[in-house]
PDB file of C-alpha atoms and ligand atoms in Angstrom:
ATOM      1  CA  MET A 848     -40.936  13.666   2.606  1.00 74.00           C
ATOM      2  CA  PHE A 849     -38.616  10.711   2.409  1.00 85.00           C
ATOM      3  CA  PHE A 850     -37.018  11.774  -0.873  1.00 94.00           C
ATOM      4  CA  GLU A 851     -36.395  15.273   0.506  1.00 97.00           C
ATOM      5  CA  LYS A 852     -33.324  13.725   2.150  1.00 98.00           C
ATOM      6  CA  PHE A 853     -31.794  13.239  -1.287  1.00 98.00           C
ATOM      7  CA  ARG A 854     -32.174  16.891  -2.257  1.00 98.00           C
ATOM      8  CA  MET A 855     -29.238  19.289  -1.905  1.00 98.00           C
ATOM      9  CA  ASP A 856     -30.875  22.597  -2.797  1.00 98.00           C
ATOM     10  CA  GLY A 857     -28.997  25.616  -1.467  1.00 98.00           C
ATOM     11  CA  ARG A 858     -25.922  23.545  -0.646  1.00 98.00           C
ATOM     12  CA  VAL A 859     -22.421  24.003  -2.003  1.00 98.00           C
ATOM     13  CA  ALA A 860     -20.422  20.983  -3.159  1.00 98.00           C
ATOM     14  CA  VAL A 861     -16.751  20.938  -4.178  1.00 99.00           C
ATOM     15  CA  VAL A 862     -15.455  18.128  -6.410  1.00 99.00           C
ATOM     16  CA  THR A 863     -11.717  17.698  -6.979  1.00 99.00           C
ATOM     17  CA  GLY A 864     -10.773  16.213 -10.332  1.00 98.00           C
ATOM     18  CA  GLY A 865     -14.290  17.296 -11.296  1.00 98.00           C
ATOM     19  CA  GLY A 866     -13.557  18.063 -14.941  1.00 98.00           C
ATOM     20  CA  ARG A 867     -13.971  14.565 -16.323  1.00 98.00           C
ATOM     21  CA  GLY A 868     -14.581  10.891 -15.523  1.00 98.00           C
ATOM     22  CA  ILE A 869     -15.955   9.943 -12.107  1.00 98.00           C
ATOM     23  CA  GLY A 870     -15.534  13.502 -10.797  1.00 98.00           C
ATOM     24  CA  LEU A 871     -17.626  15.007 -13.591  1.00 98.00           C
ATOM     25  CA  ALA A 872     -20.350  12.400 -13.049  1.00 98.00           C
ATOM     26  CA  CYS A 873     -20.362  13.376  -9.353  1.00 99.00           C
ATOM     27  CA  CYS A 874     -20.750  17.048 -10.340  1.00 98.00           C
ATOM     28  CA  GLU A 875     -23.739  16.123 -12.510  1.00 98.00           C
ATOM     29  CA  ALA A 876     -25.383  14.085  -9.759  1.00 98.00           C
ATOM     30  CA  LEU A 877     -24.891  16.760  -7.103  1.00 98.00           C
ATOM     31  CA  ALA A 878     -26.054  19.538  -9.431  1.00 98.00           C
ATOM     32  CA  GLU A 879     -29.149  17.520 -10.366  1.00 98.00           C
ATOM     33  CA  ALA A 880     -29.867  17.148  -6.636  1.00 98.00           C
ATOM     34  CA  GLY A 881     -29.859  20.956  -6.431  1.00 98.00           C
ATOM     35  CA  ALA A 882     -26.348  21.734  -5.169  1.00 98.00           C
ATOM     36  CA  THR A 883     -24.157  24.572  -6.423  1.00 98.00           C
ATOM     37  CA  VAL A 884     -21.122  22.764  -7.804  1.00 98.00           C
ATOM     38  CA  VAL A 885     -17.490  23.855  -7.709  1.00 98.00           C
ATOM     39  CA  ILE A 886     -15.221  21.985 -10.138  1.00 98.00           C
ATOM     40  CA  VAL A 887     -11.561  21.781  -9.115  1.00 98.00           C
ATOM     41  CA  ASP A 888      -9.052  20.407 -11.614  1.00 98.00           C
ATOM     42  CA  ARG A 889      -5.385  20.904 -12.330  1.00 98.00           C
ATOM     43  CA  GLU A 890      -5.975  21.084 -16.091  1.00 98.00           C
ATOM     44  CA  ALA A 891      -7.733  24.283 -17.198  1.00 98.00           C
ATOM     45  CA  ALA A 892      -8.983  22.675 -20.413  1.00 98.00           C
ATOM     46  CA  ILE A 893     -10.455  19.708 -18.544  1.00 98.00           C
ATOM     47  CA  ALA A 894     -12.114  21.945 -15.951  1.00 98.00           C
ATOM     48  CA  GLU A 895     -13.623  24.071 -18.722  1.00 98.00           C
ATOM     49  CA  ALA A 896     -14.812  21.012 -20.671  1.00 98.00           C
ATOM     50  CA  GLY A 897     -16.489  19.753 -17.507  1.00 98.00           C
ATOM     51  CA  ARG A 898     -18.166  23.104 -16.944  1.00 98.00           C
ATOM     52  CA  ALA A 899     -19.387  23.154 -20.548  1.00 98.00           C
ATOM     53  CA  THR A 900     -20.782  19.608 -20.229  1.00 98.00           C
ATOM     54  CA  LEU A 901     -22.715  20.601 -17.118  1.00 98.00           C
ATOM     55  CA  ALA A 902     -23.943  23.807 -18.801  1.00 98.00           C
ATOM     56  CA  GLY A 903     -25.197  21.686 -21.712  1.00 98.00           C
ATOM     57  CA  LYS A 904     -27.347  19.815 -19.192  1.00 97.00           C
ATOM     58  CA  GLY A 905     -28.676  23.004 -17.649  1.00 98.00           C
ATOM     59  CA  HIS A 906     -26.385  23.179 -14.612  1.00 98.00           C
ATOM     60  CA  ALA A 907     -24.131  26.136 -13.827  1.00 95.00           C
ATOM     61  CA  ALA A 908     -20.779  25.388 -12.164  1.00 97.00           C
ATOM     62  CA  GLU A 909     -17.750  27.412 -11.233  1.00 97.00           C
ATOM     63  CA  THR A 910     -14.242  26.187 -11.931  1.00 98.00           C
ATOM     64  CA  HIS A 911     -10.961  26.497 -10.057  1.00 98.00           C
ATOM     65  CA  VAL A 912      -7.706  25.419 -11.662  1.00 98.00           C
ATOM     66  CA  LEU A 913      -5.519  24.018  -8.941  1.00 98.00           C
ATOM     67  CA  ASP A 914      -3.153  21.153  -8.141  1.00 98.00           C
ATOM     68  CA  VAL A 915      -4.526  19.503  -5.015  1.00 98.00           C
ATOM     69  CA  THR A 916      -1.018  18.491  -3.913  1.00 98.00           C
ATOM     70  CA  ASP A 917      -0.368  22.185  -3.150  1.00 98.00           C
ATOM     71  CA  SER A 918      -1.730  22.320   0.408  1.00 98.00           C
ATOM     72  CA  ALA A 919      -1.501  26.120   0.677  1.00 98.00           C
ATOM     73  CA  ALA A 920      -3.496  26.488  -2.547  1.00 98.00           C
ATOM     74  CA  VAL A 921      -6.083  24.022  -1.203  1.00 98.00           C
ATOM     75  CA  ASP A 922      -6.387  26.121   1.988  1.00 98.00           C
ATOM     76  CA  ARG A 923      -6.861  29.258  -0.129  1.00 98.00           C
ATOM     77  CA  LEU A 924      -9.473  27.509  -2.245  1.00 98.00           C
ATOM     78  CA  ALA A 925     -11.498  26.532   0.827  1.00 98.00           C
ATOM     79  CA  GLU A 926     -11.332  30.144   2.078  1.00 98.00           C
ATOM     80  CA  ALA A 927     -12.404  31.439  -1.340  1.00 98.00           C
ATOM     81  CA  VAL A 928     -15.363  29.052  -1.638  1.00 98.00           C
ATOM     82  CA  VAL A 929     -16.637  29.965   1.829  1.00 98.00           C
ATOM     83  CA  ALA A 930     -16.029  33.689   1.219  1.00 98.00           C
ATOM     84  CA  ARG A 931     -18.007  33.537  -2.012  1.00 98.00           C
ATOM     85  CA  HIS A 932     -20.872  31.247  -1.014  1.00 98.00           C
ATOM     86  CA  GLY A 933     -20.919  31.668   2.741  1.00 98.00           C
ATOM     87  CA  ARG A 934     -20.818  27.911   3.217  1.00 98.00           C
ATOM     88  CA  VAL A 935     -19.478  24.598   2.044  1.00 98.00           C
ATOM     89  CA  ASP A 936     -21.627  21.517   2.597  1.00 98.00           C
ATOM     90  CA  ALA A 937     -19.956  18.726   0.665  1.00 99.00           C
ATOM     91  CA  LEU A 938     -16.483  17.805  -0.533  1.00 99.00           C
ATOM     92  CA  VAL A 939     -15.793  14.986  -2.960  1.00 99.00           C
ATOM     93  CA  ALA A 940     -12.038  14.284  -2.797  1.00 99.00           C
ATOM     94  CA  ASN A 941     -11.839  12.493  -6.121  1.00 98.00           C
ATOM     95  CA  ALA A 942      -8.671  13.685  -7.905  1.00 98.00           C
ATOM     96  CA  GLY A 943      -6.335  10.750  -8.429  1.00 98.00           C
ATOM     97  CA  ILE A 944      -3.747   9.237 -10.753  1.00 98.00           C
ATOM     98  CA  ALA A 945      -2.819   5.630 -11.564  1.00 96.00           C
ATOM     99  CA  ARG A 946       0.575   5.284 -13.403  1.00 94.00           C
ATOM    100  CA  THR A 947       0.409   1.477 -13.337  1.00 94.00           C
ATOM    101  CA  GLY A 948       2.996  -0.948 -14.683  1.00 94.00           C
ATOM    102  CA  THR A 949       6.123  -0.654 -12.557  1.00 97.00           C
ATOM    103  CA  ALA A 950       7.326  -3.628 -10.535  1.00 98.00           C
ATOM    104  CA  ALA A 951       7.736  -2.850  -6.832  1.00 98.00           C
ATOM    105  CA  GLU A 952      11.476  -3.370  -6.878  1.00 98.00           C
ATOM    106  CA  GLU A 953      11.814  -0.904  -9.787  1.00 98.00           C
ATOM    107  CA  VAL A 954       9.687   1.875  -8.303  1.00 98.00           C
ATOM    108  CA  ALA A 955      11.636   5.145  -8.154  1.00 98.00           C
ATOM    109  CA  ASP A 956      11.066   7.475  -5.207  1.00 98.00           C
ATOM    110  CA  GLU A 957       9.564  10.004  -7.592  1.00 98.00           C
ATOM    111  CA  LEU A 958       6.882   7.614  -8.842  1.00 98.00           C
ATOM    112  CA  TRP A 959       5.972   6.521  -5.311  1.00 98.00           C
ATOM    113  CA  LEU A 960       5.789  10.129  -4.134  1.00 98.00           C
ATOM    114  CA  ASP A 961       3.855  11.402  -7.177  1.00 98.00           C
ATOM    115  CA  VAL A 962       1.095   8.835  -6.801  1.00 98.00           C
ATOM    116  CA  ASN A 963       0.886   9.055  -3.030  1.00 98.00           C
ATOM    117  CA  ASN A 964       0.957  12.855  -3.107  1.00 98.00           C
ATOM    118  CA  VAL A 965      -2.094  13.065  -5.353  1.00 98.00           C
ATOM    119  CA  ASN A 966      -4.021  10.003  -4.177  1.00 98.00           C
ATOM    120  CA  TYR A 967      -3.384  10.196  -0.467  1.00 97.00           C
ATOM    121  CA  ASN A 968      -1.600  13.302   0.870  1.00 98.00           C
ATOM    122  CA  ALA A 969      -3.800  15.643  -1.156  1.00 99.00           C
ATOM    123  CA  VAL A 970      -6.918  13.854   0.065  1.00 99.00           C
ATOM    124  CA  PHE A 971      -5.815  14.820   3.556  1.00 99.00           C
ATOM    125  CA  TRP A 972      -5.009  18.402   2.515  1.00 99.00           C
ATOM    126  CA  CYS A 973      -8.535  18.726   1.069  1.00 99.00           C
ATOM    127  CA  ASN A 974     -10.281  17.028   4.019  1.00 99.00           C
ATOM    128  CA  ARG A 975      -8.353  19.253   6.435  1.00 99.00           C
ATOM    129  CA  ALA A 976      -8.983  22.507   4.576  1.00 99.00           C
ATOM    130  CA  PHE A 977     -12.704  21.995   3.947  1.00 99.00           C
ATOM    131  CA  GLY A 978     -13.185  20.080   7.188  1.00 98.00           C
ATOM    132  CA  ARG A 979     -12.089  23.159   9.183  1.00 98.00           C
ATOM    133  CA  HIS A 980     -14.915  25.226   7.692  1.00 98.00           C
ATOM    134  CA  MET A 981     -17.428  22.405   8.101  1.00 98.00           C
ATOM    135  CA  LEU A 982     -16.440  21.939  11.760  1.00 98.00           C
ATOM    136  CA  LYS A 983     -16.963  25.645  12.354  1.00 98.00           C
ATOM    137  CA  ALA A 984     -20.433  25.380  10.835  1.00 98.00           C
ATOM    138  CA  ARG A 985     -21.002  22.031  12.595  1.00 98.00           C
ATOM    139  CA  ARG A 986     -22.300  20.681   9.295  1.00 98.00           C
ATOM    140  CA  GLY A 987     -20.766  18.878   6.315  1.00 98.00           C
ATOM    141  CA  ALA A 988     -20.269  15.653   4.437  1.00 99.00           C
ATOM    142  CA  ILE A 989     -17.007  14.532   2.890  1.00 99.00           C
ATOM    143  CA  VAL A 990     -16.747  11.689   0.381  1.00 99.00           C
ATOM    144  CA  ASN A 991     -13.293  10.389  -0.458  1.00 99.00           C
ATOM    145  CA  ILE A 992     -12.750   8.265  -3.547  1.00 99.00           C
ATOM    146  CA  GLY A 993     -10.790   5.189  -2.576  1.00 98.00           C
ATOM    147  CA  SER A 994     -10.716   2.005  -4.614  1.00 98.00           C
ATOM    148  CA  MET A 995     -11.233  -1.722  -4.439  1.00 98.00           C
ATOM    149  CA  SER A 996      -7.420  -1.641  -4.845  1.00 98.00           C
ATOM    150  CA  GLY A 997      -7.371  -0.621  -1.181  1.00 98.00           C
ATOM    151  CA  TYR A 998      -8.690  -4.117  -0.407  1.00 98.00           C
ATOM    152  CA  ILE A 999      -7.274  -6.396  -3.093  1.00 98.00           C
ATOM    153  CA  VAL A1000      -4.183  -6.588  -5.271  1.00 98.00           C
ATOM    154  CA  ASN A1001      -5.102  -5.975  -8.899  1.00 97.00           C
ATOM    155  CA  ARG A1002      -3.873  -8.169 -11.723  1.00 96.00           C
ATOM    156  CA  PRO A1003      -2.279  -8.310 -14.226  1.00 96.00           C
ATOM    157  CA  GLN A1004      -1.040  -4.707 -13.901  1.00 95.00           C
ATOM    158  CA  LEU A1005       1.544  -3.874 -11.253  1.00 96.00           C
ATOM    159  CA  GLN A1006       0.693  -0.940  -8.993  1.00 97.00           C
ATOM    160  CA  THR A1007       1.916  -1.291  -5.400  1.00 98.00           C
ATOM    161  CA  TYR A1008       2.029   2.488  -4.976  1.00 98.00           C
ATOM    162  CA  TYR A1009      -1.588   2.924  -6.143  1.00 98.00           C
ATOM    163  CA  ASN A1010      -2.954   0.072  -4.002  1.00 98.00           C
ATOM    164  CA  ALA A1011      -1.199   1.341  -0.874  1.00 98.00           C
ATOM    165  CA  SER A1012      -2.392   4.920  -1.484  1.00 98.00           C
ATOM    166  CA  LYS A1013      -6.017   3.789  -1.696  1.00 98.00           C
ATOM    167  CA  ALA A1014      -5.850   1.608   1.431  1.00 98.00           C
ATOM    168  CA  ALA A1015      -4.513   4.690   3.208  1.00 98.00           C
ATOM    169  CA  VAL A1016      -7.492   6.741   1.981  1.00 99.00           C
ATOM    170  CA  HIS A1017      -9.898   4.222   3.509  1.00 98.00           C
ATOM    171  CA  HIS A1018      -8.216   4.345   6.894  1.00 98.00           C
ATOM    172  CA  LEU A1019      -7.822   8.122   6.778  1.00 98.00           C
ATOM    173  CA  THR A1020     -11.584   8.271   6.165  1.00 99.00           C
ATOM    174  CA  ALA A1021     -12.341   6.225   9.287  1.00 99.00           C
ATOM    175  CA  SER A1022      -9.830   8.201  11.366  1.00 99.00           C
ATOM    176  CA  LEU A1023     -11.271  11.598  10.422  1.00 99.00           C
ATOM    177  CA  ALA A1024     -14.820  10.289  10.809  1.00 99.00           C
ATOM    178  CA  ALA A1025     -14.113   9.232  14.391  1.00 98.00           C
ATOM    179  CA  GLU A1026     -12.563  12.606  15.281  1.00 98.00           C
ATOM    180  CA  TRP A1027     -15.329  14.685  13.705  1.00 98.00           C
ATOM    181  CA  ALA A1028     -18.416  12.526  14.323  1.00 98.00           C
ATOM    182  CA  ASP A1029     -19.744  14.497  17.288  1.00 98.00           C
ATOM    183  CA  ARG A1030     -19.077  17.843  15.603  1.00 98.00           C
ATOM    184  CA  GLY A1031     -21.498  17.485  12.694  1.00 98.00           C
ATOM    185  CA  VAL A1032     -19.061  16.424   9.975  1.00 99.00           C
ATOM    186  CA  ARG A1033     -19.396  13.013   8.321  1.00 99.00           C
ATOM    187  CA  VAL A1034     -16.538  11.432   6.358  1.00 99.00           C
ATOM    188  CA  ASN A1035     -17.131   8.407   4.132  1.00 99.00           C
ATOM    189  CA  ALA A1036     -15.446   6.843   1.127  1.00 99.00           C
ATOM    190  CA  VAL A1037     -16.370   4.901  -1.987  1.00 99.00           C
ATOM    191  CA  ALA A1038     -14.279   2.003  -3.289  1.00 99.00           C
ATOM    192  CA  PRO A1039     -15.052   1.541  -6.994  1.00 98.00           C
ATOM    193  CA  THR A1040     -14.232  -1.384  -9.246  1.00 98.00           C
ATOM    194  CA  TYR A1041     -12.804  -0.676 -12.727  1.00 98.00           C
ATOM    195  CA  ILE A1042     -14.736   2.232 -14.215  1.00 98.00           C
ATOM    196  CA  GLU A1043     -14.679   3.239 -17.881  1.00 97.00           C
ATOM    197  CA  THR A1044     -12.810   6.566 -17.835  1.00 97.00           C
ATOM    198  CA  GLU A1045      -9.634   8.051 -19.308  1.00 96.00           C
ATOM    199  CA  MET A1046      -7.764   6.462 -16.408  1.00 95.00           C
ATOM    200  CA  THR A1047      -8.625   2.896 -17.389  1.00 95.00           C
ATOM    201  CA  ARG A1048      -8.439   3.710 -21.108  1.00 92.00           C
ATOM    202  CA  THR A1049      -4.882   5.042 -20.891  1.00 87.00           C
ATOM    203  CA  ALA A1050      -3.179   3.588 -17.815  1.00 74.00           C
ATOM    204  CA  VAL A1051      -3.060  -0.066 -18.812  1.00 78.00           C
ATOM    205  CA  ASP A1052      -2.495  -2.360 -21.738  1.00 82.00           C
ATOM    206  CA  PRO A1053      -5.950  -3.041 -23.308  1.00 83.00           C
ATOM    207  CA  SER A1054      -5.311  -6.800 -22.954  1.00 87.00           C
ATOM    208  CA  ALA A1055      -5.650  -6.370 -19.177  1.00 93.00           C
ATOM    209  CA  VAL A1056      -9.371  -5.757 -19.554  1.00 95.00           C
ATOM    210  CA  GLU A1057     -10.004  -9.427 -20.399  1.00 95.00           C
ATOM    211  CA  VAL A1058      -8.434 -10.454 -17.076  1.00 96.00           C
ATOM    212  CA  TRP A1059     -10.419  -7.816 -15.188  1.00 97.00           C
ATOM    213  CA  LEU A1060     -13.741  -9.001 -16.598  1.00 97.00           C
ATOM    214  CA  ARG A1061     -12.928 -12.630 -15.796  1.00 97.00           C
ATOM    215  CA  ASP A1062     -12.180 -11.580 -12.197  1.00 97.00           C
ATOM    216  CA  THR A1063     -15.438  -9.613 -11.841  1.00 98.00           C
ATOM    217  CA  PRO A1064     -18.593 -11.458 -10.717  1.00 98.00           C
ATOM    218  CA  MET A1065     -20.826  -9.068 -12.691  1.00 98.00           C
ATOM    219  CA  GLY A1066     -18.568  -9.540 -15.716  1.00 98.00           C
ATOM    220  CA  ARG A1067     -18.442  -5.873 -16.648  1.00 98.00           C
ATOM    221  CA  MET A1068     -16.757  -2.577 -15.825  1.00 97.00           C
ATOM    222  CA  GLY A1069     -18.686   0.241 -14.184  1.00 98.00           C
ATOM    223  CA  GLN A1070     -19.793   3.595 -15.573  1.00 98.00           C
ATOM    224  CA  PRO A1071     -18.961   6.901 -13.836  1.00 98.00           C
ATOM    225  CA  HIS A1072     -22.640   7.568 -13.034  1.00 98.00           C
ATOM    226  CA  GLU A1073     -22.743   4.319 -11.031  1.00 99.00           C
ATOM    227  CA  ILE A1074     -20.167   5.761  -8.651  1.00 99.00           C
ATOM    228  CA  ALA A1075     -21.742   9.228  -8.699  1.00 99.00           C
ATOM    229  CA  SER A1076     -25.026   7.892  -7.329  1.00 98.00           C
ATOM    230  CA  VAL A1077     -23.215   6.361  -4.345  1.00 99.00           C
ATOM    231  CA  VAL A1078     -21.285   9.594  -3.810  1.00 99.00           C
ATOM    232  CA  HIS A1079     -24.523  11.591  -3.927  1.00 99.00           C
ATOM    233  CA  PHE A1080     -26.071   9.277  -1.320  1.00 98.00           C
ATOM    234  CA  LEU A1081     -23.080   9.755   1.009  1.00 99.00           C
ATOM    235  CA  ALA A1082     -23.038  13.535   0.443  1.00 99.00           C
ATOM    236  CA  CYS A1083     -26.725  14.127   1.209  1.00 98.00           C
ATOM    237  CA  ASP A1084     -28.883  13.645   4.302  1.00 98.00           C
ATOM    238  CA  ALA A1085     -30.102  10.213   3.162  1.00 98.00           C
ATOM    239  CA  SER A1086     -26.902   8.808   4.706  1.00 98.00           C
ATOM    240  CA  SER A1087     -27.172  10.854   7.920  1.00 98.00           C
ATOM    241  CA  LEU A1088     -26.282   7.897  10.154  1.00 98.00           C
ATOM    242  CA  MET A1089     -23.212   6.924   8.135  1.00 99.00           C
ATOM    243  CA  THR A1090     -19.684   8.017   8.905  1.00 99.00           C
ATOM    244  CA  GLY A1091     -16.356   6.228   8.610  1.00 99.00           C
ATOM    245  CA  ALA A1092     -17.709   3.809   6.006  1.00 99.00           C
ATOM    246  CA  THR A1093     -15.985   2.816   2.811  1.00 99.00           C
ATOM    247  CA  VAL A1094     -18.758   1.655   0.499  1.00 99.00           C
ATOM    248  CA  LYS A1095     -17.691  -0.864  -2.120  1.00 98.00           C
ATOM    249  CA  ALA A1096     -19.254  -0.271  -5.522  1.00 98.00           C
ATOM    250  CA  ASP A1097     -17.252  -3.017  -7.140  1.00 98.00           C
ATOM    251  CA  ALA A1098     -19.518  -5.282  -9.210  1.00 98.00           C
ATOM    252  CA  GLY A1099     -18.739  -8.014  -6.686  1.00 98.00           C
ATOM    253  CA  PHE A1100     -14.999  -7.906  -7.402  1.00 98.00           C
ATOM    254  CA  THR A1101     -13.934  -8.279  -3.765  1.00 98.00           C
ATOM    255  CA  CYS A1102     -16.259 -11.289  -3.230  1.00 98.00           C
ATOM    256  CA  TRP A1103     -13.824 -13.646  -4.989  1.00 95.00           C
TER     257      TRP A1103
HETATM  258  P1  LIG B  11      -9.564  10.474 -14.678  1.00 58.50           P
HETATM  259  O1  LIG B  11      -8.122  10.411 -14.975  1.00 58.50           O
HETATM  260  O2  LIG B  11     -10.538  10.300 -15.786  1.00 58.50           O
HETATM  261  O3  LIG B  11      -9.920  11.867 -13.955  1.00 58.50           O
HETATM  262  C1  LIG B  11      -9.138  12.359 -12.908  1.00 58.50           C
HETATM  263  C2  LIG B  11      -9.275  13.862 -12.867  1.00 58.50           C
HETATM  264  O4  LIG B  11      -8.483  14.331 -11.773  1.00 58.50           O
HETATM  265  C3  LIG B  11      -8.738  14.545 -14.116  1.00 58.50           C
HETATM  266  O5  LIG B  11      -9.640  15.540 -14.534  1.00 58.50           O
HETATM  267  C4  LIG B  11      -7.407  15.146 -13.669  1.00 58.50           C
HETATM  268  O6  LIG B  11      -7.035  16.308 -14.385  1.00 58.50           O
HETATM  269  C5  LIG B  11      -7.690  15.429 -12.205  1.00 58.50           C
HETATM  270  N1  LIG B  11      -6.476  15.476 -11.400  1.00 58.50           N
HETATM  271  C6  LIG B  11      -5.469  14.558 -11.370  1.00 58.50           C
HETATM  272  N2  LIG B  11      -4.495  14.958 -10.549  1.00 58.50           N
HETATM  273  C7  LIG B  11      -4.884  16.157 -10.033  1.00 58.50           C
HETATM  274  C8  LIG B  11      -4.298  17.068  -9.145  1.00 58.50           C
HETATM  275  N3  LIG B  11      -3.078  16.845  -8.630  1.00 58.50           N
HETATM  276  N4  LIG B  11      -4.979  18.193  -8.822  1.00 58.50           N
HETATM  277  C9  LIG B  11      -6.196  18.442  -9.348  1.00 58.50           C
HETATM  278  N5  LIG B  11      -6.799  17.610 -10.232  1.00 58.50           N
HETATM  279  C10 LIG B  11      -6.148  16.480 -10.566  1.00 58.50           C
HETATM  280  O7  LIG B  11      -9.791   9.418 -13.523  1.00 58.50           O
HETATM  281  P2  LIG B  11     -11.114   8.700 -12.950  1.00 58.50           P
HETATM  282  O8  LIG B  11     -11.119   7.315 -13.468  1.00 58.50           O
HETATM  283  O9  LIG B  11     -12.295   9.564 -13.131  1.00 58.50           O
HETATM  284  O10 LIG B  11     -10.690   8.612 -11.425  1.00 58.50           O
HETATM  285  C11 LIG B  11     -11.220   9.446 -10.424  1.00 58.50           C
HETATM  286  C12 LIG B  11     -10.892   8.848  -9.056  1.00 58.50           C
HETATM  287  O11 LIG B  11     -11.463   7.540  -8.964  1.00 58.50           O
HETATM  288  C13 LIG B  11      -9.407   8.667  -8.780  1.00 58.50           C
HETATM  289  O12 LIG B  11      -9.130   8.945  -7.427  1.00 58.50           O
HETATM  290  C14 LIG B  11      -9.170   7.200  -9.064  1.00 58.50           C
HETATM  291  O13 LIG B  11      -8.061   6.690  -8.386  1.00 58.50           O
HETATM  292  C15 LIG B  11     -10.474   6.620  -8.558  1.00 58.50           C
HETATM  293  N6  LIG B  11     -10.785   5.294  -9.089  1.00 58.50           N
HETATM  294  C16 LIG B  11     -10.901   5.119 -10.448  1.00 58.50           C
HETATM  295  C17 LIG B  11     -11.192   3.847 -10.926  1.00 58.50           C
HETATM  296  C18 LIG B  11     -11.320   3.576 -12.398  1.00 58.50           C
HETATM  297  O14 LIG B  11     -11.347   2.389 -12.769  1.00 58.50           O
HETATM  298  N7  LIG B  11     -11.418   4.579 -13.258  1.00 58.50           N
HETATM  299  C19 LIG B  11     -11.378   2.785 -10.039  1.00 58.50           C
HETATM  300  C20 LIG B  11     -11.253   3.014  -8.680  1.00 58.50           C
HETATM  301  C21 LIG B  11     -10.965   4.292  -8.214  1.00 58.50           C
END
């Protein structure tokens, strides 16, 4: 009985940035729990690679190629998912970009806007679009991917724009949670530490990793599946009393 709460059979889950990294691990976790998974990614090749990876593990998934910063396209996507499946039960707003390395005083408007558009504005576009359908059904769980960078300032890499965007995601999560709590829709977030994905492999100088590990109580980076299991918990009924929370999965990073 108890573990029934972790099952998601018959439910529909949408994962943005679901083609690789943390998003793909979330797709795997949700599919394994029984959900029908919808992968959303702006890169067709990445979305298809994600679908093929899931298929290799026995899980079917549909893909939608879409830039989440296009709010009208996000609205159309939500309509299409509900039209096709008759429901949407979970949204994982995971798509994000890093672009680290620019000192605050050198940040061009374009860089600030690019990062905040994907990491923050688009999280709102997705919450709003899917939230509308969930509110109508009086049922749904949204999980936004924030970051420990929403709590601390990373070093040695410079990334004001990223840190600010993630802090905004955490507060957006609490704000939406409060508005929607009595209408059946829960909104939570996860704040990961450094996770081994393309983002951390490509966004920083490899020498930064030494500093990161020294700053991490557990002394290691995380793996995508270690975030996916937290996301699954927040997306399923096991977390039915939780809304507005940002759960740190940070290897103790924010303790120091
Ligand atoms: P990743 O770069 O491996 O994957 C991100 C995915 O999002 C890619 O498939 C990419 O194509 C997609 N994407 C990017 N912009 C998009 C857009 N505008 N529209 C649609 N899809 C888009 O990154 P990741 O490490 O898996 O990161 C996933 C999330 O986790 C991000 O929000 C990131 O900020 C957050 N995060 C990552 C780490 C880390 O250390 N990797 C730590 C904390 C938080």
